Coordinates of C-alpha atoms in Angstrom, one line a residue:
X1 CA 6.5 -100.1 25.9
X2 CA 8.7 -101.6 28.6
X3 CA 10.7 -98.3 28.8
X4 CA 7.4 -96.4 29.3
X5 CA 6.3 -98.7 32.1
X6 CA 9.7 -98.3 33.8
X7 CA 9.5 -94.5 33.5
X8 CA 6.0 -94.5 35.0
X9 CA 7.1 -96.9 37.8
X10 CA 10.0 -94.5 38.6
X11 CA 7.8 -91.5 38.7
X12 CA 5.4 -93.2 41.1
X13 CA 8.3 -94.4 43.3
X14 CA 9.7 -90.9 43.5
X15 CA 6.2 -89.5 44.3
X16 CA 5.8 -92.1 47.1
X17 CA 9.1 -91.4 48.6
X18 CA 8.4 -87.6 48.5
X19 CA 5.1 -88.1 50.2
X20 CA 6.6 -90.4 52.9
X21 CA 9.4 -87.9 53.6
X22 CA 6.8 -85.1 53.9
X23 CA 4.7 -87.1 56.3
X24 CA 7.7 -88.1 58.5
X25 CA 9.4 -84.7 58.5
X26 CA 8.8 -82.5 61.5
X27 CA 6.3 -79.7 61.0
X28 CA 7.8 -76.3 60.5
X29 CA 7.0 -73.8 63.2
X30 CA 4.1 -71.6 62.1
X31 CA 5.0 -68.0 61.4
X32 CA 3.1 -65.3 63.2
X33 CA 0.5 -63.6 61.0
X34 CA 1.5 -60.7 58.8
X35 CA -1.2 -58.1 59.7
X36 CA -0.8 -54.4 59.3
X37 CA -2.7 -51.4 60.6
X38 CA -1.0 -49.0 58.2
X39 CA 1.7 -48.4 55.7
X40 CA 3.1 -45.5 53.7
X41 CA 6.2 -43.7 52.5
X42 CA 7.8 -40.3 52.6
X43 CA 11.0 -38.4 51.7
X44 CA 13.0 -36.8 54.4
X45 CA 16.0 -34.5 54.6
X46 CA 17.8 -32.7 51.7
X47 CA 18.5 -29.2 50.7
X48 CA 18.2 -26.7 47.8
X49 CA 21.1 -26.4 45.3
X50 CA 21.6 -23.9 42.6
X51 CA 23.1 -24.7 39.2
X52 CA 24.2 -21.9 36.8
X53 CA 26.2 -21.5 33.6
X54 CA 24.8 -24.5 31.8
X55 CA 23.6 -24.2 28.1
X56 CA 19.8 -24.3 27.4
X57 CA 18.8 -27.3 25.1
X58 CA 15.9 -28.4 22.9
X59 CA 15.0 -31.9 24.0
X60 CA 12.6 -34.4 22.3
X61 CA 11.0 -36.0 25.4
X62 CA 8.9 -38.5 23.5
X63 CA 9.3 -39.9 20.0
X64 CA 7.3 -37.9 17.5
X65 CA 6.6 -35.2 20.1
X66 CA 7.3 -31.5 20.1
X67 CA 10.8 -30.5 21.3
X68 CA 10.8 -28.9 24.8
X69 CA 13.2 -26.2 25.8
X70 CA 15.1 -27.5 28.9
X71 CA 17.0 -24.9 30.9
X72 CA 19.2 -26.8 33.5
X73 CA 20.0 -23.5 35.4
X74 CA 18.1 -22.9 38.5
X75 CA 17.2 -24.3 41.9
X76 CA 17.0 -28.0 42.6
X77 CA 15.7 -30.0 45.6
X78 CA 18.4 -32.6 46.3
X79 CA 19.8 -35.0 48.8
X80 CA 16.6 -36.3 50.4
X81 CA 16.1 -40.0 51.2
X82 CA 13.2 -42.3 50.6
X83 CA 11.5 -44.2 53.4
X84 CA 8.7 -46.8 53.3
X85 CA 7.1 -47.8 56.6
X86 CA 4.8 -50.7 57.7
X87 CA 3.0 -50.6 61.0
X88 CA 2.0 -54.0 62.5
X89 CA -1.6 -54.5 63.7
X90 CA -0.4 -55.6 67.1
X91 CA 2.8 -53.6 67.9
X92 CA 5.3 -55.5 70.1
X93 CA 8.5 -53.7 69.4
X94 CA 9.0 -50.9 72.0
X95 CA 10.3 -48.6 69.3
X96 CA 10.4 -48.7 65.4
X97 CA 13.1 -50.7 63.6
X98 CA 15.0 -48.7 61.0
X99 CA 16.7 -50.9 58.3
X100 CA 19.7 -49.2 56.6
X101 CA 21.3 -50.8 53.5
X102 CA 24.9 -51.0 52.4
X103 CA 26.9 -49.5 49.5
X104 CA 25.6 -49.9 46.0
X105 CA 22.3 -51.2 47.3
X106 CA 18.9 -50.0 48.3
X107 CA 16.2 -50.9 50.8
X108 CA 15.4 -53.9 48.6
X109 CA 18.1 -55.6 50.6
X110 CA 15.6 -56.1 53.4
X111 CA 12.6 -57.1 51.3
X112 CA 12.0 -60.4 49.5
X113 CA 15.2 -62.4 48.9
X114 CA 16.5 -62.8 45.4
X115 CA 15.0 -66.3 45.2
X116 CA 11.6 -65.2 46.5
X117 CA 11.6 -66.0 50.2
X118 CA 10.6 -63.5 52.9
X119 CA 13.3 -61.1 54.0
X120 CA 14.0 -59.4 57.3
X121 CA 11.4 -56.8 56.7
X122 CA 8.6 -59.4 56.8
X123 CA 10.3 -61.4 59.6
X124 CA 10.3 -58.4 62.0
X125 CA 6.9 -57.2 60.9
X126 CA 5.5 -60.6 61.8
X127 CA 6.9 -60.2 65.3
X128 CA 5.3 -56.9 65.8
X129 CA 8.1 -54.5 64.9
X130 CA 7.2 -51.3 63.0
X131 CA 9.7 -51.3 60.1
X132 CA 11.1 -48.3 58.2
X133 CA 13.1 -49.4 55.1
X134 CA 15.0 -46.6 53.4
X135 CA 16.8 -45.8 50.2
X136 CA 19.7 -43.6 51.1
X137 CA 20.6 -40.4 49.3
X138 CA 21.5 -41.1 45.6
X139 CA 20.0 -44.6 45.8
X140 CA 16.8 -46.1 44.4
X141 CA 13.8 -43.9 44.9
X142 CA 15.8 -41.2 46.7
X143 CA 16.8 -40.1 43.2
X144 CA 20.0 -38.6 41.8
X145 CA 21.2 -35.0 41.5
X146 CA 23.2 -33.4 38.7
X147 CA 26.8 -34.7 38.6
X148 CA 29.4 -33.4 39.0
X149 CA 27.7 -30.1 39.7
X150 CA 25.9 -31.4 42.8
X151 CA 27.1 -34.9 43.4
X152 CA 30.9 -34.5 43.1
X153 CA 32.9 -37.0 41.1
X154 CA 31.7 -40.0 39.2
X155 CA 29.4 -42.8 40.3
X156 CA 30.8 -46.3 41.0
X157 CA 29.3 -49.2 39.1
X158 CA 29.7 -52.9 40.0
X159 CA 30.4 -55.6 37.5
X160 CA 28.7 -59.0 37.9
X161 CA 31.9 -60.6 39.3
X162 CA 32.4 -57.9 41.9
X163 CA 29.9 -59.0 44.6
X164 CA 30.4 -62.7 43.8
X165 CA 34.1 -62.4 44.7
X166 CA 33.9 -59.6 47.3
X167 CA 30.8 -60.6 49.3
X168 CA 32.1 -64.1 50.2
X169 CA 29.7 -65.8 47.8
X170 CA 32.3 -67.1 45.4
X171 CA 35.6 -68.7 46.4
X172 CA 37.7 -65.5 46.1
X173 CA 39.3 -63.6 43.2
X174 CA 38.8 -65.3 39.9
X175 CA 35.9 -67.5 41.1
X176 CA 33.3 -65.7 39.0
X177 CA 35.0 -67.0 35.8
X178 CA 34.3 -70.6 36.8
X179 CA 31.1 -69.7 38.9
X180 CA 32.8 -71.4 41.8
X181 CA 30.8 -70.8 45.0
X182 CA 32.3 -71.3 48.5
X183 CA 31.5 -74.8 49.7
X184 CA 28.6 -74.7 52.1
X185 CA 27.5 -71.2 51.2
X186 CA 24.0 -70.3 52.2
X187 CA 23.6 -67.6 49.5
X188 CA 21.0 -68.7 46.9
X189 CA 23.5 -68.8 44.0
X190 CA 20.9 -69.9 41.5
X191 CA 19.3 -66.4 42.1
X192 CA 22.5 -64.4 41.7
X193 CA 21.3 -62.7 38.5
X194 CA 18.2 -61.5 40.4
X195 CA 20.5 -60.2 43.2
X196 CA 22.6 -58.2 40.6
X197 CA 19.4 -56.6 39.3
X198 CA 19.2 -54.9 42.7
X199 CA 22.6 -53.3 42.5
X200 CA 22.7 -49.6 41.8
X201 CA 25.4 -46.9 41.3
X202 CA 26.9 -45.2 44.3
X203 CA 29.1 -42.1 44.9
X204 CA 32.0 -42.0 47.3
X205 CA 31.5 -38.2 47.8
X206 CA 28.0 -38.1 49.4
X207 CA 28.7 -39.3 52.9
X208 CA 27.9 -36.0 54.5
X209 CA 24.5 -35.7 52.6
X210 CA 23.6 -39.3 53.6
X211 CA 24.4 -38.7 57.2
X212 CA 22.3 -35.6 57.3
X213 CA 19.3 -37.4 55.8
X214 CA 19.7 -40.3 58.3
X215 CA 19.8 -37.8 61.2
X216 CA 16.6 -36.2 59.8
X217 CA 15.0 -39.6 59.7
X218 CA 15.9 -40.3 63.3
X219 CA 14.5 -36.9 64.4
X220 CA 11.3 -37.7 62.6
X221 CA 10.5 -41.2 63.8
X222 CA 12.9 -41.8 66.7
X223 CA 13.6 -43.1 69.3
X224 CA 14.3 -46.3 67.3
X225 CA 16.5 -49.3 66.8
X226 CA 18.8 -48.9 63.9
X227 CA 19.7 -52.1 62.0
X228 CA 22.5 -51.3 59.5
X229 CA 24.4 -53.4 56.9
X230 CA 27.9 -52.8 55.6
X231 CA 28.4 -49.1 54.6
X232 CA 25.2 -48.4 56.6
X233 CA 27.3 -49.1 59.7
X234 CA 29.2 -45.9 59.2
X235 CA 26.0 -43.9 59.1
X236 CA 24.4 -45.8 62.0
X237 CA 27.4 -45.2 64.3
X238 CA 27.7 -41.5 63.4
X239 CA 24.0 -40.7 63.4
X240 CA 23.7 -42.3 66.9
X241 CA 26.6 -40.2 68.1
X242 CA 25.0 -37.1 66.8
X243 CA 21.4 -38.0 67.9
X244 CA 22.0 -40.3 70.9
X245 CA 18.5 -39.6 72.4
X246 CA 16.9 -41.0 69.2
X247 CA 18.6 -44.4 69.2
X248 CA 17.8 -47.2 71.6
X249 CA 20.1 -49.8 70.1
X250 CA 22.4 -50.4 67.2
X251 CA 22.6 -53.7 65.3
X252 CA 25.5 -53.7 62.9
X253 CA 25.6 -56.4 60.2
X254 CA 29.2 -56.8 59.0
X255 CA 29.7 -53.1 59.2
X256 CA 32.3 -51.6 56.8
X257 CA 32.4 -48.2 58.6
X258 CA 32.1 -47.0 62.2
X259 CA 31.4 -44.1 64.4
X260 CA 34.0 -41.4 65.4
X261 CA 36.6 -42.4 68.1
X262 CA 37.1 -39.1 69.9
X263 CA 36.3 -39.4 73.7
X264 CA 33.2 -37.2 73.3
X265 CA 31.9 -39.3 70.4
X266 CA 32.4 -42.6 72.2
X267 CA 30.8 -41.2 75.3
X268 CA 27.7 -40.4 73.2
X269 CA 27.2 -44.2 72.6
X270 CA 27.8 -45.2 76.2
X271 CA 24.1 -45.9 76.9
X272 CA 23.3 -47.4 73.5
X273 CA 23.8 -51.2 73.4
X274 CA 25.5 -52.5 70.2
X275 CA 25.2 -55.9 68.5
X276 CA 27.7 -56.7 65.8
X277 CA 27.1 -59.7 63.6
X278 CA 29.7 -61.5 61.4
X279 CA 29.1 -64.4 59.0
X280 CA 31.2 -67.3 57.7
X281 CA 34.3 -67.7 55.6
X282 CA 36.0 -64.5 56.9
X283 CA 39.3 -66.0 57.8
X284 CA 39.9 -67.4 54.3
X285 CA 39.1 -64.1 52.6
X286 CA 41.7 -61.5 51.5
X287 CA 39.9 -58.4 52.8
X288 CA 37.5 -59.4 55.5
X289 CA 39.9 -60.2 58.4
X290 CA 41.1 -56.6 58.2
X291 CA 37.6 -55.2 57.9
X292 CA 36.5 -57.2 60.9
X293 CA 39.6 -56.2 62.9
X294 CA 38.7 -52.5 62.3
X295 CA 35.4 -53.3 63.9
X296 CA 36.9 -55.1 66.8
X297 CA 39.2 -52.2 67.5
X298 CA 36.2 -49.8 67.5
X299 CA 34.2 -52.1 69.8
X300 CA 37.2 -52.3 72.2
X301 CA 37.5 -48.5 72.3
X302 CA 33.7 -48.2 72.9
X303 CA 33.9 -50.7 75.8
X304 CA 36.8 -48.8 77.3
X305 CA 34.5 -45.7 77.2
X306 CA 31.8 -47.6 79.1
X307 CA 29.8 -48.8 76.2
X308 CA 28.0 -52.2 75.8
X309 CA 29.0 -54.3 72.8
X310 CA 28.1 -57.8 71.9
X311 CA 30.1 -59.3 69.0
X312 CA 28.5 -62.5 67.5
X313 CA 30.4 -64.8 65.1
X314 CA 27.6 -66.8 63.6
X315 CA 29.7 -70.0 63.0
X316 CA 30.5 -70.0 66.7
X317 CA 26.8 -70.0 67.3
X318 CA 26.4 -73.0 65.0
X319 CA 25.0 -70.9 62.2
X320 CA 27.2 -71.7 59.2
X321 CA 27.6 -70.7 55.6
X322 CA 26.7 -67.0 55.8
X323 CA 27.9 -64.5 53.2
X324 CA 28.1 -60.8 53.5
X325 CA 24.4 -60.7 52.4
X326 CA 23.2 -62.8 55.4
X327 CA 19.8 -61.3 55.3
X328 CA 19.3 -63.0 51.9
X329 CA 21.0 -66.3 52.7
X330 CA 18.9 -69.5 53.0
X331 CA 19.2 -69.4 56.8
X332 CA 18.3 -65.7 57.0
X333 CA 15.5 -66.4 59.5
X334 CA 18.0 -68.1 61.9
X335 CA 20.2 -65.0 61.7
X336 CA 17.2 -62.7 62.2
X337 CA 16.3 -64.7 65.3
X338 CA 19.7 -63.9 66.8
X339 CA 18.9 -60.2 66.3
X340 CA 15.4 -60.5 67.6
X341 CA 16.4 -62.4 70.8
X342 CA 19.1 -59.9 71.5
X343 CA 16.7 -57.0 71.2
X344 CA 14.1 -58.8 73.4
X345 CA 16.7 -59.4 76.1
X346 CA 17.3 -55.7 76.3
X347 CA 13.6 -55.0 76.9
X348 CA 12.9 -53.6 73.5
X349 CA 10.2 -56.2 72.6
X350 CA 7.0 -56.7 74.6

């Protein structure tokens, strides 16, 4: 009986302390409403490809059904990308915001975070930006093509330890075995399994097809701001160089690739402002100092050609603990605010 009374007293004490803390805590800033005037999706880009010389097969498509004769020879529609758009009820972005994901990922990158919080898609929609979230060629709802007949080579698959150790979530090589996270990480490590459910295969031989589809997207909905993550930085830079009239600004979130560096290619970016964001823990990582340095070299070449580049190290702004997946980190709204303020300062938000 005494133990029961002590347990009940403890429960009431914890409840009272929680209520007191809630009453004394400062109120969170109210988010703008999430109101839409339209939404939809489409596929864009791609080509026809012909496959020949393959054997015809009898395939049982459903258990207990009648076998179907499947002839794989013929013409296929391939290499399109999938795009989902949301249009705010009160537009404030001067142009649409295109969100391009990184390698082995899809447009889910920008949607709800693995632990269920709002992602950057919702953040920017609430502030009046029309958002276009895409699945690149060979990812997600863009679909696959026959391999190796159309997609050359083999797809790359990621083990569970790979992003943990490579995306600066865990404390480097070997940290997955002990599930050791970087001290102070903002990534929601308790939702890591949910993150890994988003990971999809990728090819290393489809860059030309992906770039062609991104260019088609720009021609369809541009002018626009392109916000690209990791591998997406390669396509953002090169698509902007090929379609400079369709890009008003580039936001590169820890880009792993960049535009061309010929004088003509750099000149094409001269009037397109660029923001490059880098998170935390880079200096203690084996790979990321070299990746960042490649970026710094590209930005220096672009500045020398007359371009405008702002490089932001989030820890130097007092925003600490960010992984490579900063749009999913617990402080993702603080990082998104840096992007939003930068775009607003360039007259792209009304």
